Coordinates of C-alpha atoms in Angstrom, one line a residue:
M1 CA -0.2 -0.1 0.0
E2 CA 3.0 2.5 0.9
N3 CA 4.4 1.9 -2.4
Q4 CA 1.2 2.7 -4.1
A5 CA 0.9 5.9 -2.3
Q6 CA 4.2 7.2 -3.6
P7 CA 3.5 7.5 -7.2
Q8 CA 0.2 8.8 -6.5
V9 CA 2.0 11.8 -4.5
A10 CA 4.7 12.0 -7.0
Q11 CA 1.9 12.2 -9.9
L12 CA -0.1 14.8 -7.6
G13 CA 3.2 17.3 -8.0
V14 CA 3.4 16.8 -11.6
R15 CA -0.2 17.7 -12.3
R16 CA 0.3 20.6 -10.1
A17 CA 3.4 21.9 -12.0
A18 CA 1.7 21.2 -15.3
S19 CA -1.0 23.9 -14.3
N20 CA 0.6 26.1 -12.4
A21 CA 4.1 27.6 -13.8
A22 CA 5.4 29.2 -10.7
F23 CA 5.0 26.0 -8.9
K24 CA 6.7 24.0 -11.2
E25 CA 9.6 26.8 -11.4
K26 CA 9.8 26.2 -7.6
L27 CA 10.2 22.6 -7.7
E28 CA 12.9 22.7 -10.2
Q29 CA 14.8 25.4 -8.0
M30 CA 14.4 23.0 -5.0
A31 CA 15.7 20.0 -7.1
L32 CA 19.0 21.9 -7.8
P33 CA 21.9 19.8 -6.8
L34 CA 24.4 21.1 -4.2
A35 CA 28.1 20.4 -4.5
P36 CA 29.4 18.8 -1.3
L37 CA 31.8 20.3 1.0
V38 CA 34.8 17.9 2.1
Q39 CA 36.5 18.2 5.4
L40 CA 39.8 19.5 5.3
T41 CA 41.4 16.8 7.7
T42 CA 39.7 13.7 6.3
G43 CA 38.5 14.4 2.7
E44 CA 35.2 13.3 3.9
I45 CA 31.7 14.4 3.3
H46 CA 29.2 14.6 6.1
P47 CA 26.2 12.2 6.1
S48 CA 23.9 15.1 6.4
F49 CA 25.4 17.1 4.0
P50 CA 22.0 18.4 1.6
G51 CA 22.3 16.9 -1.8
T52 CA 19.9 19.6 -3.1
L53 CA 18.3 22.7 -2.3
L54 CA 15.3 21.2 -0.6
N55 CA 17.3 18.9 1.7
F56 CA 19.2 22.2 2.9
W57 CA 15.8 23.9 3.9
L58 CA 14.7 20.5 5.7
L59 CA 17.8 20.2 8.0
T60 CA 17.3 20.1 11.5
D61 CA 18.7 22.0 14.5
A62 CA 20.8 18.9 15.5
E63 CA 22.1 18.4 11.8
L64 CA 23.0 22.3 11.3
E65 CA 25.0 21.8 14.9
E66 CA 26.5 18.4 13.7
L67 CA 27.5 20.0 10.3
A68 CA 29.3 23.1 11.9
H69 CA 31.2 20.8 14.1
F70 CA 32.3 18.4 11.5
Y71 CA 33.6 21.5 9.2
H72 CA 35.4 22.9 12.4
Q73 CA 33.0 25.9 12.8
R74 CA 31.5 25.1 15.9
T75 CA 34.8 24.8 17.9
P76 CA 37.5 27.1 16.2
C77 CA 40.7 25.5 15.7
R78 CA 43.5 25.9 13.4
Y79 CA 41.6 24.2 10.6
T80 CA 38.4 26.9 10.8
F81 CA 39.6 29.5 9.0
H82 CA 41.0 27.2 6.1
Y83 CA 37.3 26.8 4.5
P84 CA 36.5 29.2 1.8
C85 CA 34.1 31.0 3.8
P86 CA 34.4 30.4 7.7
I87 CA 31.3 31.3 10.0
N88 CA 31.2 32.5 13.6
W89 CA 29.0 29.7 15.1
S90 CA 27.1 30.0 18.0
S91 CA 24.6 27.4 19.6
D92 CA 22.3 29.5 21.2
V93 CA 20.7 31.3 18.1
P94 CA 17.5 30.5 16.4
L95 CA 17.1 27.6 13.8
E96 CA 16.8 30.2 10.8
E97 CA 20.1 31.9 11.9
K98 CA 22.0 28.8 12.0
R99 CA 20.7 27.8 8.6
R100 CA 21.5 31.0 7.2
K101 CA 25.5 30.7 8.4
I102 CA 25.5 27.2 7.1
G103 CA 24.2 28.4 3.8
R104 CA 26.7 30.9 3.7
F105 CA 29.3 28.6 4.7
I106 CA 28.5 26.2 1.9
G107 CA 28.3 29.0 -0.5
L108 CA 24.6 29.6 -1.1
R109 CA 23.6 32.9 -2.5
G110 CA 21.1 34.8 -0.5
C111 CA 22.2 33.8 3.1
E112 CA 24.6 36.8 3.9
S113 CA 24.2 38.7 7.1
P114 CA 20.9 40.7 6.8
I115 CA 21.5 44.3 6.2
R116 CA 19.8 46.2 9.1
A117 CA 17.2 48.6 7.6
Q118 CA 17.3 52.2 8.7
T119 CA 14.3 54.1 9.5
E120 CA 13.5 57.3 7.9
S121 CA 14.2 59.5 10.7
Q122 CA 18.0 57.8 11.0
I123 CA 18.3 58.3 7.1
M124 CA 17.5 62.1 7.9
E125 CA 19.6 62.3 10.7
A126 CA 22.5 60.9 8.8
A127 CA 22.1 63.2 6.0
R128 CA 22.0 66.1 8.6
R129 CA 25.3 65.1 10.0
A130 CA 26.9 64.7 6.6
R131 CA 25.7 68.2 5.5
M132 CA 27.1 69.8 9.0
V133 CA 30.3 68.0 8.2
E134 CA 30.4 69.4 4.8
E135 CA 29.6 73.0 5.8
E136 CA 32.3 73.0 8.4
E137 CA 34.9 71.5 6.0
E138 CA 33.7 74.6 3.6
I139 CA 34.1 77.0 6.2
W140 CA 37.6 75.9 7.0
R141 CA 38.5 75.7 3.5
R142 CA 37.4 79.4 3.0
K143 CA 39.5 80.6 6.4
L144 CA 42.7 78.5 5.4
H145 CA 42.5 79.1 1.5
W146 CA 45.8 80.8 1.5
Y147 CA 47.4 77.7 2.9

């Protein structure tokens, strides 16, 4: 019975993908293979290393911790900074933060540190300060023009 249910689920995905271009595109995107990262000391690949983008998004907290440890990121050592994109690992951050850090570590785009958005008042304050610095520099240029 279980074997029969699997093809039906696959067929459902195929039917939905056929009628919905965005769904089809997302399925294709999630099926993208990821190049495995090898451990520096042994040359092995961690068993939980995600083979596809979908598998990456399905990693659990424990698997992310294991990956960070396996690739010398959880406990810094002499190998930590020999990887192409080392990360600062902390076990007390939320799951999505860990996922973002591992994604950055393995080279996924879009996993960079989030840029803190400024409010309109912060932007106005920064512009005001920059204007004041410019005006002050202009005053000094006029005063010291003969130097």
